mmCIF file with all atom_site columns, C-alpha atoms in Angstrom:
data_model
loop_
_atom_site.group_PDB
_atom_site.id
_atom_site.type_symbol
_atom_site.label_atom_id
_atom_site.label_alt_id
_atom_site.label_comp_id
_atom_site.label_asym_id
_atom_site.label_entity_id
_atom_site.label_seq_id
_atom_site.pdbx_PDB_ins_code
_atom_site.Cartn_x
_atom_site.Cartn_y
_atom_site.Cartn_z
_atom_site.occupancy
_atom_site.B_iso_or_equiv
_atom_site.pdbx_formal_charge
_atom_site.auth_seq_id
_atom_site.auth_comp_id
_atom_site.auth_asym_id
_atom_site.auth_atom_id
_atom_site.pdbx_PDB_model_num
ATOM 1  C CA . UNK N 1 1  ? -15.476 0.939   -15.270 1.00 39.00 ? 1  UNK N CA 1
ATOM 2  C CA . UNK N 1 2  ? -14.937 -2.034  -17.501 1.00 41.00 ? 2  UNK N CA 1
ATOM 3  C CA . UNK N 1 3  ? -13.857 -5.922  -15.553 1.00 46.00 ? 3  UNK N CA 1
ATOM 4  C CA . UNK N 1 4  ? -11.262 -5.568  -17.930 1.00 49.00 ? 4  UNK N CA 1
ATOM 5  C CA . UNK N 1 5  ? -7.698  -7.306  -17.154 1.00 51.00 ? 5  UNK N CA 1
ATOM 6  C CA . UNK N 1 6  ? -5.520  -4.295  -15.551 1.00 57.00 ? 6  UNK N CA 1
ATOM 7  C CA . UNK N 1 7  ? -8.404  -2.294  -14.550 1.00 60.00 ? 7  UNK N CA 1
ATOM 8  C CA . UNK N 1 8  ? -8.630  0.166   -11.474 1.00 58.00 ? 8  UNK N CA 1
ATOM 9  C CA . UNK N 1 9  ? -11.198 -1.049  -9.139  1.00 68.00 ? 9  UNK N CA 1
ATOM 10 C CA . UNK N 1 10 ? -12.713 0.493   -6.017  1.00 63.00 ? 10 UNK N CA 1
ATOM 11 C CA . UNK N 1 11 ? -10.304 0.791   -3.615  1.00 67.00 ? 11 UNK N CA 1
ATOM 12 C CA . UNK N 1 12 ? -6.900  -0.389  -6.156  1.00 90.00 ? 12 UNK N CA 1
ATOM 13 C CA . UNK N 1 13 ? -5.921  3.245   -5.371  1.00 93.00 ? 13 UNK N CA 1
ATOM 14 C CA . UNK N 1 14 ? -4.706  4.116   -1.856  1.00 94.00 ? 14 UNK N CA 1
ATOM 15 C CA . UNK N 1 15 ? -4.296  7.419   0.190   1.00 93.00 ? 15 UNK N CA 1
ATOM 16 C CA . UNK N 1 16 ? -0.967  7.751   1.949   1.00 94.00 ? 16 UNK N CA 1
ATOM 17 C CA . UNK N 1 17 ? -2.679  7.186   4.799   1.00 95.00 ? 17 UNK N CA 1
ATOM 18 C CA . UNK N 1 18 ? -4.622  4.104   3.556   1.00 94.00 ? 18 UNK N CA 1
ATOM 19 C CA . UNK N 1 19 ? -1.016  2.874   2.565   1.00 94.00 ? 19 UNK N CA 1
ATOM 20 C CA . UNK N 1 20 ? 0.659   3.477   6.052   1.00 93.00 ? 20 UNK N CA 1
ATOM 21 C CA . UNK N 1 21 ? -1.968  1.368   7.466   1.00 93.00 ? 21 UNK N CA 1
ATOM 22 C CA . UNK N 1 22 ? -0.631  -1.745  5.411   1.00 91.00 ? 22 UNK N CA 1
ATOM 23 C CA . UNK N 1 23 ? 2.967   -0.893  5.809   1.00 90.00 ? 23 UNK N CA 1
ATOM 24 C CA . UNK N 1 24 ? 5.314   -0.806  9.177   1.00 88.00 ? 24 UNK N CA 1
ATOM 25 C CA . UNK N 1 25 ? 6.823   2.431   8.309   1.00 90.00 ? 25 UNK N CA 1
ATOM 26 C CA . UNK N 1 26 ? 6.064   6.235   8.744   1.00 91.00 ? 26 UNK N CA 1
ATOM 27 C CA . UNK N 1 27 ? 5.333   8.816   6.863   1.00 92.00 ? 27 UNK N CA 1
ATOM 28 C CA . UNK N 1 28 ? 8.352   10.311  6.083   1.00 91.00 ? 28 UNK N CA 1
ATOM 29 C CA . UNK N 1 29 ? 10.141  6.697   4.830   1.00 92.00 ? 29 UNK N CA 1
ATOM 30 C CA . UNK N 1 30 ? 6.505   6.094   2.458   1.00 93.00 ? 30 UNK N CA 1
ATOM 31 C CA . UNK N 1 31 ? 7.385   9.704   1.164   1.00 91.00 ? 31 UNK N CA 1
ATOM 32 C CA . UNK N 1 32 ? 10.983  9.158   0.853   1.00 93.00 ? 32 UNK N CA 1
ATOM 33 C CA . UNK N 1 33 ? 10.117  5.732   -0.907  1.00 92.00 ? 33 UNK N CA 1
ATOM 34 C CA . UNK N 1 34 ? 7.490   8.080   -3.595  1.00 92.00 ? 34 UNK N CA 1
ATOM 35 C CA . UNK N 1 35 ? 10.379  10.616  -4.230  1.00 90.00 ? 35 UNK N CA 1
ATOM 36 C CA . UNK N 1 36 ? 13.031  7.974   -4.809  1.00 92.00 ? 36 UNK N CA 1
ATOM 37 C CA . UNK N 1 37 ? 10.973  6.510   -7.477  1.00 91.00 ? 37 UNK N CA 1
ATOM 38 C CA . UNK N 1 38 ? 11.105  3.194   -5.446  1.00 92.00 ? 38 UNK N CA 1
ATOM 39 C CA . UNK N 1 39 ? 7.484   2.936   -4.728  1.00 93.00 ? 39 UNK N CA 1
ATOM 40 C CA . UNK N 1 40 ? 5.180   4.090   -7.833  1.00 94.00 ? 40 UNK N CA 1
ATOM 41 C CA . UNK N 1 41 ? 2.703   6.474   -7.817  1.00 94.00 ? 41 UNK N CA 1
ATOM 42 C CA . UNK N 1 42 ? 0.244   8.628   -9.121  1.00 92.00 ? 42 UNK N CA 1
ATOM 43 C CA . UNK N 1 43 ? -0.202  12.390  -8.412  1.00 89.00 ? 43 UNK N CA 1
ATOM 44 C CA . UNK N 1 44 ? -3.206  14.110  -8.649  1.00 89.00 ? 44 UNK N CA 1
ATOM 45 C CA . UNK N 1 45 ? -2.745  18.182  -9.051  1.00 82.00 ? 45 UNK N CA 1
ATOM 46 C CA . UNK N 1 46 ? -5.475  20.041  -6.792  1.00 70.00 ? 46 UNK N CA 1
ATOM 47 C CA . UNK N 1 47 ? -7.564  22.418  -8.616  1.00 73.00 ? 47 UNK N CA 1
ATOM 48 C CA . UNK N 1 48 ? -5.317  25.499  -6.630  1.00 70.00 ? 48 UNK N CA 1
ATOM 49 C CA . UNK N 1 49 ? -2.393  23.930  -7.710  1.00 69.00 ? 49 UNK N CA 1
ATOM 50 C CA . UNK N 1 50 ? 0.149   23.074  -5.427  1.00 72.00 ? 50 UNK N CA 1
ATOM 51 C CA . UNK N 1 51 ? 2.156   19.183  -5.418  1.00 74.00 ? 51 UNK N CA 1
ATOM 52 C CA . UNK N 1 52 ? -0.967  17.464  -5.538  1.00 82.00 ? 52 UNK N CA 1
ATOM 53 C CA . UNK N 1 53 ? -2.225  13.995  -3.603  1.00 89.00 ? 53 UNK N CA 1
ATOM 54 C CA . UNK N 1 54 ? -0.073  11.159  -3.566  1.00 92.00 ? 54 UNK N CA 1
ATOM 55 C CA . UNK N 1 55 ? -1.897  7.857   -4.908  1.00 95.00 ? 55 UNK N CA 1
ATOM 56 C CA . UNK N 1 56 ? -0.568  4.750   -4.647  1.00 95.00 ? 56 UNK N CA 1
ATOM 57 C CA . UNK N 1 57 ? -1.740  1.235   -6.917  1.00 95.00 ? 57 UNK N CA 1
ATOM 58 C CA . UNK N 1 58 ? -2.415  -1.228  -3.887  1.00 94.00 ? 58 UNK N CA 1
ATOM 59 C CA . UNK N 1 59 ? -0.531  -4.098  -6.658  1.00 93.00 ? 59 UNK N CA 1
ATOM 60 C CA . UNK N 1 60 ? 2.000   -1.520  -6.670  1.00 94.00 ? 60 UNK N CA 1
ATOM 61 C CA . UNK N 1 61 ? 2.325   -1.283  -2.854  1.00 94.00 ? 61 UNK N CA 1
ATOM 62 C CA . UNK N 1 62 ? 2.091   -5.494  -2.467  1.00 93.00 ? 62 UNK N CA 1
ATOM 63 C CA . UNK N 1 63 ? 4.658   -5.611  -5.269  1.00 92.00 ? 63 UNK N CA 1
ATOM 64 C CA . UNK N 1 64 ? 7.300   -3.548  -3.726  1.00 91.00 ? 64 UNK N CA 1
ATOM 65 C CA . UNK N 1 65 ? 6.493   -5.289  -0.044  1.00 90.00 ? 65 UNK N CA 1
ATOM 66 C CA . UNK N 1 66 ? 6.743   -8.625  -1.930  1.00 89.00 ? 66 UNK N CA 1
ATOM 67 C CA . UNK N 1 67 ? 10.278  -7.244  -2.903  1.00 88.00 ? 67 UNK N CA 1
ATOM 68 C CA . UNK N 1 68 ? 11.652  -5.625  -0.089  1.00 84.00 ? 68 UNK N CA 1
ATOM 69 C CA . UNK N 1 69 ? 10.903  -9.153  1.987   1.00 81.00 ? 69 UNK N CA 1
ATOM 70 C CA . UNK N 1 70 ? 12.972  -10.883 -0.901  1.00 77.00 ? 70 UNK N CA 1
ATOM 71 C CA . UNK N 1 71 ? 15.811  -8.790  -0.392  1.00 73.00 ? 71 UNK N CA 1
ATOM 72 C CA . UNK N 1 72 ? 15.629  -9.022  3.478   1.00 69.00 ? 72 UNK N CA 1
ATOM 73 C CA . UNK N 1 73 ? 15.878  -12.481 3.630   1.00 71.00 ? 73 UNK N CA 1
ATOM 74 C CA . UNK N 1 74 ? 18.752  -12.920 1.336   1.00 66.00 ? 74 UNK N CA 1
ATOM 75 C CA . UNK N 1 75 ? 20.129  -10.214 2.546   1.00 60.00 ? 75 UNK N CA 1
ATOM 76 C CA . UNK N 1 76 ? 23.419  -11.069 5.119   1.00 66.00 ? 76 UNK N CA 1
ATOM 77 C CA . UNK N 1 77 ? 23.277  -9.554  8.776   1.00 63.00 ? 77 UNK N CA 1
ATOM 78 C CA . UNK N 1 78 ? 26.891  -8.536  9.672   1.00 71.00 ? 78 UNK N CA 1
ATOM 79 C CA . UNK N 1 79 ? 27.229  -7.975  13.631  1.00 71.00 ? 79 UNK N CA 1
ATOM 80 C CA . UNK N 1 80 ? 31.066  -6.241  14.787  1.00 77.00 ? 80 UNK N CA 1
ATOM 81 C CA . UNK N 1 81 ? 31.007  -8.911  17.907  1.00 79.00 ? 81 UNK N CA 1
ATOM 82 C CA . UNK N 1 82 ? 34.168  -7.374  19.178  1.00 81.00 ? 82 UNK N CA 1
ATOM 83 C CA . UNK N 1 83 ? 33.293  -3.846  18.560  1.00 79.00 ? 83 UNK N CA 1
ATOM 84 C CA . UNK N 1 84 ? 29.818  -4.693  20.449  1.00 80.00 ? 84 UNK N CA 1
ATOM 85 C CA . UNK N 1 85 ? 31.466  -6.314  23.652  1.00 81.00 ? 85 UNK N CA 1
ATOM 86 C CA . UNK N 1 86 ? 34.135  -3.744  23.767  1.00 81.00 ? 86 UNK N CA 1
ATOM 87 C CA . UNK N 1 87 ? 30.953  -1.574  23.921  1.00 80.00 ? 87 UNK N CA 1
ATOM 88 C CA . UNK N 1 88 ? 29.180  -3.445  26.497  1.00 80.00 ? 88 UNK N CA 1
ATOM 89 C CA . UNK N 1 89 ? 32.921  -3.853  28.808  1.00 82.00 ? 89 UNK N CA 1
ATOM 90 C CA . UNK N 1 90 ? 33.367  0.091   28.347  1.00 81.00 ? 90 UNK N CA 1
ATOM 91 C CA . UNK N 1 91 ? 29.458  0.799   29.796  1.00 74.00 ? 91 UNK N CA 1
ATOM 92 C CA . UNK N 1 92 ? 30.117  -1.628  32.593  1.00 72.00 ? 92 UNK N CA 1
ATOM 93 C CA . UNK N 1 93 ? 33.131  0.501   33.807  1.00 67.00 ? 93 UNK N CA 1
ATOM 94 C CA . UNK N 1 94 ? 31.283  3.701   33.590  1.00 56.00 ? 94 UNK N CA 1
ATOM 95 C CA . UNK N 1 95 ? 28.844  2.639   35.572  1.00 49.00 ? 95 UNK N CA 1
#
């Protein structure tokens, strides 16, 4: 393979597995993420046919982390403080 710019190298391609190692999610979320079209991806047909392997461009992957954290730290938190104490007053009377 060519040191062209843009070129696959060893290892630019990752398993699903190889990808949940990097990420803090599970399986079904990095799937969900593939279906959505969220996270790109390539998928390779086995020779009996079938869906195929899920591969995943590591830029891709970094990319998409890169942009997730973006949108988590602008994102606002909202917290119900009364609907959480009336919570936490109604468990301390049941117990």
């Amino acid at each position: 393979m060519s040191d062209a710019a843009g070129a696959l190298r060893e290892g630019d391609l990752l398993t699903v597995p190889q990808a949940l190692r990097l990420l803090p999610i599970g399986r079904s979320t990095l799937h969900a993420l593939v279906e959505s079209g969220q996270l790109p991806h390539y998928r390779v047909s086995a020779a009996g046919g079938g869906r195929g392997r899920i591969l995943i461009d590591r830029r891709d992957l970094e990319a998409f982390v890169a942009k997730s954290r973006q949108a988590a730290t602008r994102a606002p938190v909202r917290v119900d403080v009364d609907g959480v104490l009336a919570r936490v007053r109604r468990r301390g009377r049941a117990t």
